[in-house]
């Protein structure tokens, strides 16, 4: 009887214990499969950031759970954003124990303290990053020198050559340049001097032009650096200088020793004469040439072989034919001669810059502006029969100078002459010569940087005349069909459109 009672008591004790153990095991499984992510560090303080600029700090989003953490959406407080290396990172799965490197960014649009919480939502769970920054207005000069280097080529001893420079003040306060010296000697004069008076005050947004004079007193290369000192808080400016002094006996000198064409409108050409003179004895001019493959700088009538007596000269034109994208170009013109030292070569630096044509001289030009900083709105021009995002069918930031019309002929190609990725524009596409057909104008809001809606304004010029101005509010990833240019080969019309569609090519949350 006692054994029966013991069995009954045992059964009553064991059953609840087994049930409790089962529940405990199930709880362990649930607690083990946790979804959790954390930011490292958990907070970011950007400190003081000058209004009109941005600051970024690196953070890591770490999966501290036991299953992959998949990013689904991000909540951003005003003036703050969160970026991965390649832009969007939603739908990114972070493996257990791994981290995703991100940049927290603050855009200082106005003065004052900004705080908030960036929240990354996963399929389950979320991670929070506390952020703080303070926008401040600083009144400081920002002095820059253009160009940052000069090459005077070869100048005979006792002669001189001059080249221009410009000092710009891109800041919001006056900047004062106090003096200029050569890094090698701490003074000016041999072999480089500055034609201009210092100290000089340059107002905010202003410029000041100078000339640098090269006057060698001895033979050989003369590399140096001119240092322009400025009052605090502006720092010193540095100008790299190169030139060479040459003996005058039985030699050849060319003037100018360096040719600077400056800006030349695309499709136009500019010419300067180069005069080469024998000095100190007879010199034989053999010829002059640019490197093989050089097409923008040319010699329309290259000089032939000529024996020159002292003081006798040969003059020939050097031409810059501006084609292609609006960028600076440079080359070296080699002048070969035979003099007292045997076969020699004079090197003449040549520079020029392609500039966009005015809208009044093109078949069609499109100009885009918008009303927000730190955002990227893009302009697209689609050729007849072409398509958006096609390397031969459109002109855009992806294909800035596609080969349309006659193959390898740049005169009938469109050019995206300006691509602004940081707000307001302008961006413009110019097409000098256009084949007949319908050309589609599109605007794409590529990246709002978390700032929301922008208002885009488009000016369309046809055959040098303004065909219309059109504007529209756009959200990130909106693709606006502005309209169609109907071109007959010499004139055209514009048919506006209000079509707006969504496009996933942008970097938008």
CSV table of C-alpha atoms in Angstrom, one decimal:
chain,number,residue,atom,x,y,z
A,1,UNK,CA,0.0,0.0,0.0
A,2,UNK,CA,2.8,2.4,0.9
A,3,UNK,CA,4.6,1.7,-2.4
A,4,UNK,CA,1.4,2.5,-4.3
A,5,UNK,CA,1.1,5.8,-2.5
A,6,UNK,CA,4.7,6.6,-3.2
A,7,UNK,CA,4.2,6.0,-6.9
A,8,UNK,CA,1.2,8.3,-6.9
A,9,UNK,CA,3.1,11.0,-5.1
A,10,UNK,CA,6.1,10.6,-7.5
A,11,UNK,CA,3.9,11.0,-10.6
A,12,UNK,CA,2.3,14.2,-9.2
A,13,UNK,CA,5.8,15.6,-8.6
A,14,UNK,CA,7.4,14.6,-11.9
A,15,UNK,CA,4.7,15.7,-14.3
A,16,UNK,CA,4.8,19.4,-13.3
A,17,UNK,CA,8.6,19.3,-13.2
A,18,UNK,CA,8.7,17.9,-16.8
A,19,UNK,CA,6.3,20.6,-18.0
A,20,UNK,CA,8.4,23.3,-16.4
A,21,UNK,CA,11.5,22.0,-18.1
A,22,UNK,CA,9.8,21.9,-21.4
A,23,UNK,CA,8.7,25.5,-21.1
A,24,UNK,CA,12.1,26.6,-20.0
A,25,UNK,CA,13.7,25.0,-23.1
A,26,UNK,CA,11.1,26.7,-25.4
A,27,UNK,CA,11.9,30.1,-23.6
A,28,UNK,CA,15.6,29.5,-24.3
A,29,UNK,CA,15.0,29.0,-28.0
A,30,UNK,CA,13.0,32.2,-28.2
A,31,UNK,CA,15.5,34.2,-26.2
A,32,UNK,CA,18.4,32.8,-28.3
A,33,UNK,CA,16.9,33.9,-31.6
A,34,UNK,CA,16.9,37.7,-30.9
A,35,UNK,CA,16.9,40.5,-33.4
A,36,UNK,CA,19.1,43.4,-32.1
A,37,UNK,CA,21.4,46.1,-33.5
A,38,UNK,CA,23.3,48.9,-32.0
A,39,UNK,CA,25.3,52.0,-33.1
A,40,UNK,CA,28.9,52.3,-32.2
A,41,UNK,CA,29.3,54.9,-30.9
A,42,UNK,CA,25.8,55.4,-29.6
A,43,UNK,CA,25.9,59.2,-30.0
A,44,UNK,CA,27.7,61.7,-32.2
A,45,UNK,CA,28.5,65.4,-31.4
A,46,UNK,CA,29.6,67.3,-34.5
A,47,UNK,CA,30.5,70.3,-32.5
A,48,UNK,CA,30.5,73.7,-34.3
A,49,UNK,CA,30.0,73.6,-38.0
A,50,UNK,CA,30.1,76.6,-40.3
A,51,UNK,CA,26.8,77.5,-41.9
A,52,UNK,CA,26.9,76.6,-45.6
A,53,UNK,CA,29.2,73.6,-45.0
A,54,UNK,CA,28.7,70.0,-43.9
A,55,UNK,CA,30.5,67.7,-41.4
A,56,UNK,CA,30.6,63.9,-41.3
A,57,UNK,CA,31.5,61.3,-38.7
A,58,UNK,CA,32.0,57.6,-39.2
A,59,UNK,CA,29.8,55.2,-37.2
A,60,UNK,CA,29.1,51.4,-37.3
A,61,UNK,CA,25.7,49.7,-37.2
A,62,UNK,CA,26.5,46.4,-35.4
A,63,UNK,CA,24.3,43.3,-35.3
A,64,UNK,CA,24.4,42.3,-31.7
A,65,UNK,CA,21.6,39.8,-32.0
A,66,UNK,CA,21.5,36.1,-33.0
A,67,UNK,CA,19.9,36.4,-36.4
A,68,UNK,CA,20.6,38.7,-39.4
A,69,UNK,CA,19.4,42.3,-39.0
A,70,UNK,CA,17.8,43.7,-42.2
A,71,UNK,CA,17.5,47.5,-42.6
A,72,UNK,CA,14.0,48.4,-43.8
A,73,UNK,CA,13.8,52.2,-43.3
A,74,UNK,CA,15.6,55.2,-41.6
A,75,UNK,CA,14.1,58.1,-39.7
A,76,UNK,CA,16.2,61.2,-40.0
A,77,UNK,CA,15.9,64.4,-38.0
A,78,UNK,CA,16.1,67.7,-39.8
A,79,UNK,CA,19.6,68.7,-41.1
A,80,UNK,CA,21.0,65.2,-40.4
A,81,UNK,CA,21.5,62.2,-42.8
A,82,UNK,CA,23.0,58.8,-42.8
A,83,UNK,CA,24.9,57.4,-45.7
A,84,UNK,CA,26.6,54.1,-46.7
A,85,UNK,CA,29.6,54.2,-49.0
A,86,UNK,CA,27.4,53.7,-52.1
A,87,UNK,CA,24.4,55.8,-51.0
A,88,UNK,CA,21.3,53.8,-50.2
A,89,UNK,CA,21.5,50.9,-47.7
A,90,UNK,CA,17.9,49.9,-47.1
A,91,UNK,CA,17.2,46.2,-47.5
A,92,UNK,CA,20.9,45.5,-46.5
A,93,UNK,CA,21.2,42.4,-44.3
A,94,UNK,CA,23.9,42.6,-41.6
A,95,UNK,CA,25.1,39.1,-40.6
A,96,UNK,CA,25.3,38.2,-36.9
A,97,UNK,CA,28.3,39.8,-35.3
A,98,UNK,CA,29.1,41.9,-38.3
A,99,UNK,CA,28.9,45.7,-38.8
A,100,UNK,CA,27.9,48.1,-41.5
A,101,UNK,CA,30.1,51.2,-41.9
A,102,UNK,CA,28.1,54.4,-42.3
A,103,UNK,CA,28.6,58.1,-42.3
A,104,UNK,CA,26.5,60.4,-40.1
A,105,UNK,CA,26.3,63.8,-41.9
A,106,UNK,CA,25.2,67.2,-40.6
A,107,UNK,CA,24.3,70.0,-43.1
A,108,UNK,CA,24.6,73.4,-41.4
A,109,UNK,CA,21.9,75.4,-43.1
A,110,UNK,CA,21.4,78.0,-40.4
A,111,UNK,CA,22.9,79.1,-37.1
A,112,UNK,CA,21.9,77.3,-33.8
A,113,UNK,CA,22.0,74.0,-32.0
A,114,UNK,CA,20.4,71.0,-33.7
A,115,UNK,CA,19.7,67.7,-31.9
A,116,UNK,CA,17.8,64.6,-32.7
A,117,UNK,CA,17.7,60.8,-33.0
A,118,UNK,CA,18.5,58.8,-36.2
A,119,UNK,CA,16.4,55.6,-36.0
A,120,UNK,CA,17.2,52.6,-38.2
A,121,UNK,CA,14.3,50.2,-38.4
A,122,UNK,CA,14.7,46.5,-39.1
A,123,UNK,CA,12.2,43.8,-39.9
A,124,UNK,CA,12.1,43.5,-36.1
A,125,UNK,CA,13.8,45.8,-33.7
A,126,UNK,CA,15.5,49.2,-34.3
A,127,UNK,CA,18.8,51.0,-33.6
A,128,UNK,CA,19.1,54.6,-32.4
A,129,UNK,CA,21.9,57.1,-32.8
A,130,UNK,CA,21.7,60.4,-30.8
A,131,UNK,CA,23.1,63.3,-32.8
A,132,UNK,CA,24.0,66.9,-32.0
A,133,UNK,CA,25.6,69.8,-33.8
A,134,UNK,CA,25.8,73.6,-33.7
A,135,UNK,CA,25.6,75.7,-36.8
A,136,UNK,CA,27.8,78.8,-36.6
A,137,UNK,CA,28.4,81.8,-38.9
A,138,UNK,CA,32.1,82.6,-39.3
A,139,UNK,CA,33.3,85.7,-41.0
A,140,UNK,CA,36.6,84.6,-42.5
A,141,UNK,CA,38.5,85.2,-45.8
A,142,UNK,CA,39.2,82.3,-48.1
A,143,UNK,CA,42.1,83.3,-50.4
A,144,UNK,CA,43.1,81.2,-53.3
A,145,UNK,CA,45.6,81.7,-56.1
A,146,UNK,CA,45.0,80.7,-59.8
A,147,UNK,CA,46.8,79.1,-61.4
A,148,UNK,CA,48.9,77.4,-58.7
A,149,UNK,CA,51.9,77.1,-61.0
A,150,UNK,CA,53.7,79.0,-63.8
A,151,UNK,CA,56.1,77.6,-66.4
A,152,UNK,CA,58.0,80.4,-68.2
A,153,UNK,CA,59.9,78.0,-70.5
A,154,UNK,CA,63.4,79.1,-71.6
A,155,UNK,CA,64.4,82.8,-71.4
A,156,UNK,CA,67.7,84.2,-72.5
A,157,UNK,CA,69.9,85.7,-69.9
A,158,UNK,CA,69.1,89.4,-69.5
A,159,UNK,CA,65.7,89.0,-71.0
A,160,UNK,CA,62.4,88.6,-69.2
A,161,UNK,CA,59.0,87.0,-69.5
A,162,UNK,CA,55.7,87.8,-67.8
A,163,UNK,CA,52.7,85.6,-66.9
A,164,UNK,CA,49.5,86.6,-65.1
A,165,UNK,CA,48.0,85.3,-61.8
A,166,UNK,CA,44.8,86.1,-59.9
A,167,UNK,CA,44.2,86.0,-56.2
A,168,UNK,CA,40.5,85.4,-55.3
A,169,UNK,CA,38.7,85.8,-52.0
A,170,UNK,CA,36.0,83.1,-51.8
A,171,UNK,CA,35.3,83.9,-48.2
A,172,UNK,CA,32.8,86.2,-46.5
A,173,UNK,CA,35.3,88.7,-45.0
A,174,UNK,CA,38.1,90.9,-46.3
A,175,UNK,CA,41.5,89.3,-46.8
A,176,UNK,CA,44.8,91.1,-46.7
A,177,UNK,CA,47.9,89.9,-48.6
A,178,UNK,CA,50.8,91.4,-46.8
A,179,UNK,CA,53.9,90.4,-48.8
A,180,UNK,CA,55.4,88.0,-51.3
A,181,UNK,CA,58.8,86.3,-51.1
A,182,UNK,CA,60.7,83.5,-52.8
A,183,UNK,CA,61.0,80.4,-50.7
A,184,UNK,CA,64.6,79.9,-51.6
A,185,UNK,CA,65.9,83.4,-50.6
A,186,UNK,CA,63.1,85.0,-48.5
A,187,UNK,CA,63.2,88.0,-51.0
A,188,UNK,CA,62.1,88.8,-54.6
A,189,UNK,CA,64.1,89.9,-57.6
A,190,UNK,CA,66.4,87.1,-58.9
A,191,UNK,CA,65.2,85.5,-61.0
A,192,UNK,CA,61.5,86.1,-60.1
A,193,UNK,CA,59.7,89.3,-59.2
A,194,UNK,CA,56.1,90.4,-58.7
A,195,UNK,CA,54.7,93.3,-60.7
A,196,UNK,CA,52.2,94.8,-58.2
A,197,UNK,CA,52.0,96.5,-54.9
A,198,UNK,CA,51.6,94.8,-51.5
A,199,UNK,CA,50.1,94.9,-49.0
A,200,UNK,CA,46.6,94.8,-50.6
A,201,UNK,CA,43.1,94.2,-49.3
A,202,UNK,CA,40.8,91.9,-51.3
A,203,UNK,CA,37.1,92.2,-50.4
A,204,UNK,CA,34.9,89.2,-49.9
A,205,UNK,CA,34.1,87.8,-53.3
A,206,UNK,CA,36.7,90.0,-55.0
A,207,UNK,CA,39.8,89.3,-57.1
A,208,UNK,CA,43.2,91.0,-57.6
A,209,UNK,CA,45.4,90.4,-60.7
A,210,UNK,CA,49.2,90.4,-60.7
A,211,UNK,CA,52.0,89.6,-63.1
A,212,UNK,CA,55.0,87.5,-62.2
A,213,UNK,CA,58.2,88.4,-64.0
A,214,UNK,CA,61.0,85.9,-64.8
A,215,UNK,CA,64.3,87.6,-65.5
A,216,UNK,CA,67.2,85.0,-65.3
A,217,UNK,CA,70.7,86.3,-64.6
A,218,UNK,CA,72.4,82.9,-65.1
A,219,UNK,CA,72.1,79.7,-67.2
A,220,UNK,CA,70.1,76.7,-66.2
A,221,UNK,CA,66.7,75.7,-64.7
A,222,UNK,CA,65.3,78.0,-62.1
A,223,UNK,CA,62.7,76.2,-60.0
A,224,UNK,CA,61.3,78.0,-57.0
A,225,UNK,CA,58.2,78.8,-55.0
A,226,UNK,CA,56.6,82.2,-54.4
A,227,UNK,CA,55.0,82.5,-51.0
A,228,UNK,CA,52.2,85.0,-50.5
A,229,UNK,CA,51.7,85.8,-46.8
A,230,UNK,CA,48.3,87.0,-45.5
A,231,UNK,CA,46.9,88.3,-42.3
A,232,UNK,CA,45.3,85.8,-40.0
A,233,UNK,CA,43.0,83.9,-40.1
A,234,UNK,CA,43.9,83.5,-43.8
A,235,UNK,CA,46.9,81.3,-44.5
A,236,UNK,CA,49.8,81.6,-46.9
A,237,UNK,CA,49.4,80.9,-50.6
A,238,UNK,CA,52.0,79.1,-52.7
A,239,UNK,CA,52.9,79.5,-56.4
A,240,UNK,CA,55.2,77.0,-58.0
A,241,UNK,CA,57.6,78.7,-60.5
A,242,UNK,CA,59.6,77.0,-63.3
A,243,UNK,CA,61.8,78.5,-66.0
A,244,UNK,CA,65.3,78.2,-67.4
A,245,UNK,CA,68.0,80.7,-68.3
A,246,UNK,CA,69.8,80.3,-71.6
A,247,UNK,CA,73.0,81.7,-73.0
A,248,UNK,CA,72.6,84.2,-75.8
A,249,UNK,CA,75.7,83.2,-77.8
A,250,UNK,CA,74.9,81.3,-81.0
A,251,UNK,CA,71.6,80.3,-79.7
A,252,UNK,CA,67.9,80.8,-80.4
A,253,UNK,CA,65.3,82.5,-78.2
A,254,UNK,CA,61.5,82.6,-78.8
A,255,UNK,CA,59.1,85.2,-77.6
A,256,UNK,CA,56.8,84.8,-75.8
A,257,UNK,CA,58.5,82.0,-73.9
A,258,UNK,CA,55.1,80.7,-72.8
A,259,UNK,CA,51.8,81.0,-74.6
A,260,UNK,CA,48.5,81.3,-72.6
A,261,UNK,CA,45.4,81.4,-74.8
A,262,UNK,CA,43.0,81.7,-71.8
A,263,UNK,CA,39.4,80.7,-72.4
A,264,UNK,CA,38.2,80.0,-76.0
A,265,UNK,CA,34.6,79.2,-76.8
A,266,UNK,CA,34.0,75.6,-78.0
A,267,UNK,CA,34.0,75.5,-81.8
A,268,UNK,CA,36.2,78.6,-82.1
A,269,UNK,CA,39.9,79.0,-82.5
A,270,UNK,CA,42.5,81.5,-81.3
A,271,UNK,CA,45.9,82.3,-82.7
A,272,UNK,CA,49.1,83.8,-81.3
A,273,UNK,CA,52.4,84.5,-83.1
A,274,UNK,CA,55.6,83.0,-81.9
A,275,UNK,CA,58.8,84.8,-82.9
A,276,UNK,CA,62.2,83.0,-82.7
A,277,UNK,CA,65.4,85.0,-83.0
A,278,UNK,CA,69.0,84.1,-83.4
A,279,UNK,CA,71.4,85.7,-80.9
A,280,UNK,CA,75.2,85.7,-80.4
A,281,UNK,CA,75.9,84.0,-83.8
A,282,UNK,CA,74.3,82.1,-86.6
A,283,UNK,CA,71.6,79.6,-85.6
A,284,UNK,CA,69.8,77.1,-87.9
A,285,UNK,CA,66.0,76.8,-87.1
A,286,UNK,CA,65.1,73.2,-88.0
A,287,UNK,CA,61.4,73.0,-87.2
A,288,UNK,CA,58.7,73.1,-84.5
A,289,UNK,CA,56.1,70.5,-83.4
A,290,UNK,CA,53.6,69.4,-80.8
A,291,UNK,CA,53.6,65.8,-79.5
A,292,UNK,CA,52.0,63.2,-81.7
A,293,UNK,CA,48.3,63.0,-81.1
A,294,UNK,CA,47.9,66.6,-80.0
A,295,UNK,CA,44.8,68.0,-81.8
A,296,UNK,CA,43.7,71.1,-79.9
A,297,UNK,CA,47.1,73.0,-80.2
A,298,UNK,CA,48.3,73.1,-83.8
A,299,UNK,CA,50.8,74.9,-86.1
A,300,UNK,CA,48.7,75.9,-89.2
A,301,UNK,CA,52.0,76.8,-91.1
A,302,UNK,CA,54.9,75.0,-89.4
A,303,UNK,CA,58.2,76.8,-89.9
A,304,UNK,CA,60.7,75.2,-92.3
A,305,UNK,CA,64.5,75.0,-92.0
A,306,UNK,CA,66.1,78.5,-92.0
A,307,UNK,CA,69.6,79.8,-91.3
A,308,UNK,CA,69.3,82.9,-89.1
A,309,UNK,CA,72.0,85.6,-88.6
A,310,UNK,CA,72.2,87.3,-85.2
A,311,UNK,CA,69.1,89.4,-84.7
A,312,UNK,CA,67.2,87.7,-87.6
A,313,UNK,CA,63.8,86.2,-86.7
A,314,UNK,CA,61.2,83.8,-88.0
A,315,UNK,CA,57.6,84.3,-86.9
A,316,UNK,CA,54.9,81.6,-87.2
A,317,UNK,CA,51.3,81.2,-85.7
A,318,UNK,CA,50.3,78.9,-83.0
A,319,UNK,CA,46.6,78.0,-82.8
A,320,UNK,CA,44.2,76.7,-80.1
A,321,UNK,CA,41.2,74.9,-81.6
A,322,UNK,CA,38.7,74.6,-78.8
A,323,UNK,CA,36.7,71.4,-78.9
A,324,UNK,CA,35.2,69.0,-76.3
A,325,UNK,CA,34.3,69.4,-72.7
A,326,UNK,CA,35.0,72.7,-70.9
A,327,UNK,CA,38.3,71.9,-69.2
A,328,UNK,CA,41.8,73.4,-69.2
A,329,UNK,CA,44.3,71.9,-71.7
A,330,UNK,CA,48.1,72.2,-71.9
A,331,UNK,CA,50.9,71.0,-74.2
A,332,UNK,CA,54.5,71.7,-75.0
A,333,UNK,CA,55.7,73.1,-78.3
A,334,UNK,CA,59.2,71.9,-79.2
A,335,UNK,CA,61.3,74.2,-81.3
A,336,UNK,CA,64.4,72.5,-82.7
A,337,UNK,CA,67.5,74.4,-83.8
A,338,UNK,CA,71.3,73.9,-84.3
A,339,UNK,CA,73.5,76.5,-82.6
A,340,UNK,CA,76.9,76.9,-80.9
A,341,UNK,CA,76.1,74.0,-78.6
A,342,UNK,CA,74.9,71.6,-81.3
A,343,UNK,CA,71.4,70.3,-81.7
A,344,UNK,CA,69.0,71.8,-79.1
A,345,UNK,CA,65.3,72.1,-78.3
A,346,UNK,CA,63.4,75.0,-76.8
A,347,UNK,CA,60.3,74.0,-74.9
A,348,UNK,CA,57.4,76.4,-75.1
A,349,UNK,CA,54.6,75.7,-72.6
A,350,UNK,CA,51.2,76.3,-74.2
A,351,UNK,CA,47.9,76.5,-72.3
A,352,UNK,CA,44.2,77.1,-73.1
A,353,UNK,CA,40.8,76.4,-71.8
A,354,UNK,CA,37.6,75.3,-73.6
A,355,UNK,CA,34.6,77.3,-72.6
A,356,UNK,CA,30.9,76.6,-73.3
A,357,UNK,CA,29.3,78.6,-76.2
A,358,UNK,CA,26.6,81.2,-75.3
A,359,UNK,CA,23.0,79.9,-75.6
A,360,UNK,CA,22.5,82.5,-78.4
A,361,UNK,CA,24.8,80.6,-80.7
A,362,UNK,CA,23.6,77.0,-80.3
A,363,UNK,CA,20.9,74.8,-82.0
A,364,UNK,CA,19.6,74.0,-78.6
A,365,UNK,CA,20.6,74.8,-75.0
A,366,UNK,CA,18.9,73.7,-71.7
A,367,UNK,CA,19.6,75.4,-68.4
A,368,UNK,CA,18.5,73.9,-65.1
A,369,UNK,CA,18.4,75.6,-61.6
A,370,UNK,CA,16.8,74.5,-58.3
A,371,UNK,CA,16.2,76.1,-54.9
A,372,UNK,CA,17.9,73.9,-52.3
A,373,UNK,CA,21.5,73.5,-51.2
A,374,UNK,CA,23.2,70.1,-50.7
A,375,UNK,CA,20.9,68.4,-53.3
A,376,UNK,CA,21.5,66.9,-56.7
A,377,UNK,CA,19.0,67.4,-59.6
A,378,UNK,CA,20.1,66.2,-63.0
A,379,UNK,CA,19.4,67.2,-66.6
A,380,UNK,CA,18.9,64.7,-69.4
A,381,UNK,CA,18.6,65.3,-73.1
A,382,UNK,CA,17.4,62.3,-75.2
A,383,UNK,CA,18.2,62.2,-78.9
A,384,UNK,CA,15.6,61.2,-81.6
A,385,UNK,CA,15.0,57.4,-81.2
A,386,UNK,CA,17.1,57.3,-78.0
A,387,UNK,CA,16.3,56.3,-74.5
A,388,UNK,CA,17.0,57.5,-71.0
A,389,UNK,CA,20.0,55.9,-69.3
A,390,UNK,CA,21.4,54.8,-72.7
A,391,UNK,CA,25.1,55.5,-73.4
A,392,UNK,CA,24.3,56.5,-77.0
A,393,UNK,CA,20.7,57.7,-76.6
A,394,UNK,CA,21.1,60.5,-74.0
A,395,UNK,CA,23.4,63.3,-72.7
A,396,UNK,CA,23.5,63.4,-68.9
A,397,UNK,CA,25.9,63.1,-65.9
A,398,UNK,CA,26.5,59.5,-67.0
A,399,UNK,CA,27.3,60.4,-70.6
A,400,UNK,CA,28.5,64.0,-70.7
A,401,UNK,CA,29.6,64.1,-74.3
A,402,UNK,CA,28.1,61.2,-76.3
A,403,UNK,CA,29.1,60.8,-80.0
A,404,UNK,CA,26.0,61.8,-82.0
A,405,UNK,CA,25.8,62.6,-85.6
A,406,UNK,CA,29.0,62.1,-87.6
A,407,UNK,CA,31.3,59.6,-85.9
A,408,UNK,CA,34.3,61.2,-84.1
A,409,UNK,CA,33.1,64.7,-85.1
A,410,UNK,CA,32.7,66.7,-81.9
A,411,UNK,CA,30.9,69.7,-83.6
A,412,UNK,CA,27.6,67.8,-83.7
A,413,UNK,CA,27.8,66.3,-80.2
A,414,UNK,CA,25.9,67.5,-77.1
A,415,UNK,CA,27.9,68.5,-74.0
A,416,UNK,CA,26.9,68.5,-70.3
A,417,UNK,CA,29.0,71.6,-69.7
A,418,UNK,CA,28.2,71.8,-66.0
A,419,UNK,CA,27.1,69.1,-63.6
A,420,UNK,CA,26.3,70.5,-60.1
A,421,UNK,CA,26.0,67.8,-57.4
A,422,UNK,CA,25.7,70.0,-54.3
A,423,UNK,CA,22.7,72.2,-54.8
A,424,UNK,CA,21.0,75.0,-56.9
A,425,UNK,CA,22.9,74.5,-60.2
A,426,UNK,CA,23.1,75.7,-62.8
A,427,UNK,CA,23.5,72.6,-65.0
A,428,UNK,CA,23.4,73.1,-68.7
A,429,UNK,CA,23.5,71.0,-71.9
A,430,UNK,CA,24.5,72.6,-75.2
A,431,UNK,CA,24.2,71.2,-78.7
A,432,UNK,CA,25.7,73.4,-81.5
A,433,UNK,CA,24.6,71.4,-84.5
A,434,UNK,CA,21.6,69.1,-84.3
A,435,UNK,CA,20.1,66.5,-86.7
A,436,UNK,CA,16.4,66.9,-87.5
A,437,UNK,CA,14.0,65.1,-85.1
A,438,UNK,CA,12.4,65.2,-81.7
A,439,UNK,CA,14.6,65.7,-78.6
A,440,UNK,CA,13.2,64.9,-75.2
A,441,UNK,CA,14.1,67.0,-72.1
A,442,UNK,CA,14.0,65.3,-68.7
A,443,UNK,CA,14.8,66.3,-65.1
A,444,UNK,CA,15.6,63.7,-62.5
A,445,UNK,CA,15.8,64.5,-58.7
A,446,UNK,CA,18.7,62.2,-57.9
A,447,UNK,CA,19.5,63.0,-54.3
A,448,UNK,CA,17.6,65.1,-51.7
A,449,UNK,CA,20.2,64.5,-48.9
A,450,UNK,CA,17.2,64.2,-46.6
A,451,UNK,CA,16.0,67.7,-47.3
A,452,UNK,CA,12.8,66.9,-49.2
A,453,UNK,CA,11.1,68.7,-52.0
A,454,UNK,CA,13.0,71.0,-54.4
A,455,UNK,CA,11.6,73.4,-57.0
A,456,UNK,CA,13.3,72.9,-60.4
A,457,UNK,CA,13.4,75.7,-63.0
A,458,UNK,CA,14.3,74.9,-66.7
A,459,UNK,CA,15.0,77.4,-69.5
A,460,UNK,CA,14.9,76.0,-73.0
A,461,UNK,CA,16.7,77.8,-75.8
A,462,UNK,CA,16.1,76.9,-79.5
A,463,UNK,CA,18.2,78.4,-82.3
A,464,UNK,CA,19.5,81.0,-79.8
A,465,UNK,CA,16.1,82.1,-78.6
A,466,UNK,CA,14.4,81.5,-75.3
A,467,UNK,CA,11.5,79.1,-76.1
A,468,UNK,CA,10.2,79.1,-72.5
A,469,UNK,CA,10.8,78.8,-68.8
A,470,UNK,CA,9.2,76.0,-66.8
A,471,UNK,CA,9.2,75.0,-63.1
A,472,UNK,CA,7.9,72.3,-60.9
A,473,UNK,CA,8.2,71.0,-57.3
A,474,UNK,CA,9.9,67.6,-57.3
A,475,UNK,CA,10.4,64.8,-54.7
A,476,UNK,CA,13.5,62.7,-54.6
A,477,UNK,CA,13.5,60.1,-57.5
A,478,UNK,CA,10.8,62.1,-59.5
A,479,UNK,CA,11.5,62.0,-63.2
A,480,UNK,CA,9.9,65.1,-64.9
A,481,UNK,CA,9.4,65.1,-68.7
A,482,UNK,CA,9.8,68.8,-69.3
A,483,UNK,CA,8.9,68.5,-73.0
A,484,UNK,CA,9.9,67.9,-76.6
A,485,UNK,CA,12.1,70.0,-78.9
A,486,UNK,CA,10.9,69.5,-82.5
A,487,UNK,CA,13.9,70.4,-84.6
A,488,UNK,CA,13.9,70.6,-88.4
A,489,UNK,CA,17.6,71.2,-88.9
A,490,UNK,CA,17.6,75.0,-88.8
A,491,UNK,CA,14.7,75.9,-86.4
A,492,UNK,CA,12.4,74.3,-83.9
A,493,UNK,CA,9.5,74.5,-81.4
A,494,UNK,CA,9.1,73.3,-77.9
A,495,UNK,CA,6.1,71.3,-76.7
A,496,UNK,CA,6.0,71.3,-72.8
A,497,UNK,CA,4.8,68.4,-70.8
A,498,UNK,CA,3.6,67.9,-67.2
A,499,UNK,CA,4.4,64.2,-67.0
A,500,UNK,CA,6.1,63.1,-63.8
A,501,UNK,CA,7.1,59.5,-63.1
A,502,UNK,CA,9.0,57.7,-60.4
A,503,UNK,CA,12.6,56.5,-61.2
A,504,UNK,CA,14.8,54.3,-59.0
A,505,UNK,CA,18.2,55.5,-60.3
A,506,UNK,CA,18.6,58.1,-57.5
A,507,UNK,CA,20.1,57.9,-54.0
A,508,UNK,CA,16.9,58.4,-52.0
A,509,UNK,CA,15.3,56.9,-48.9
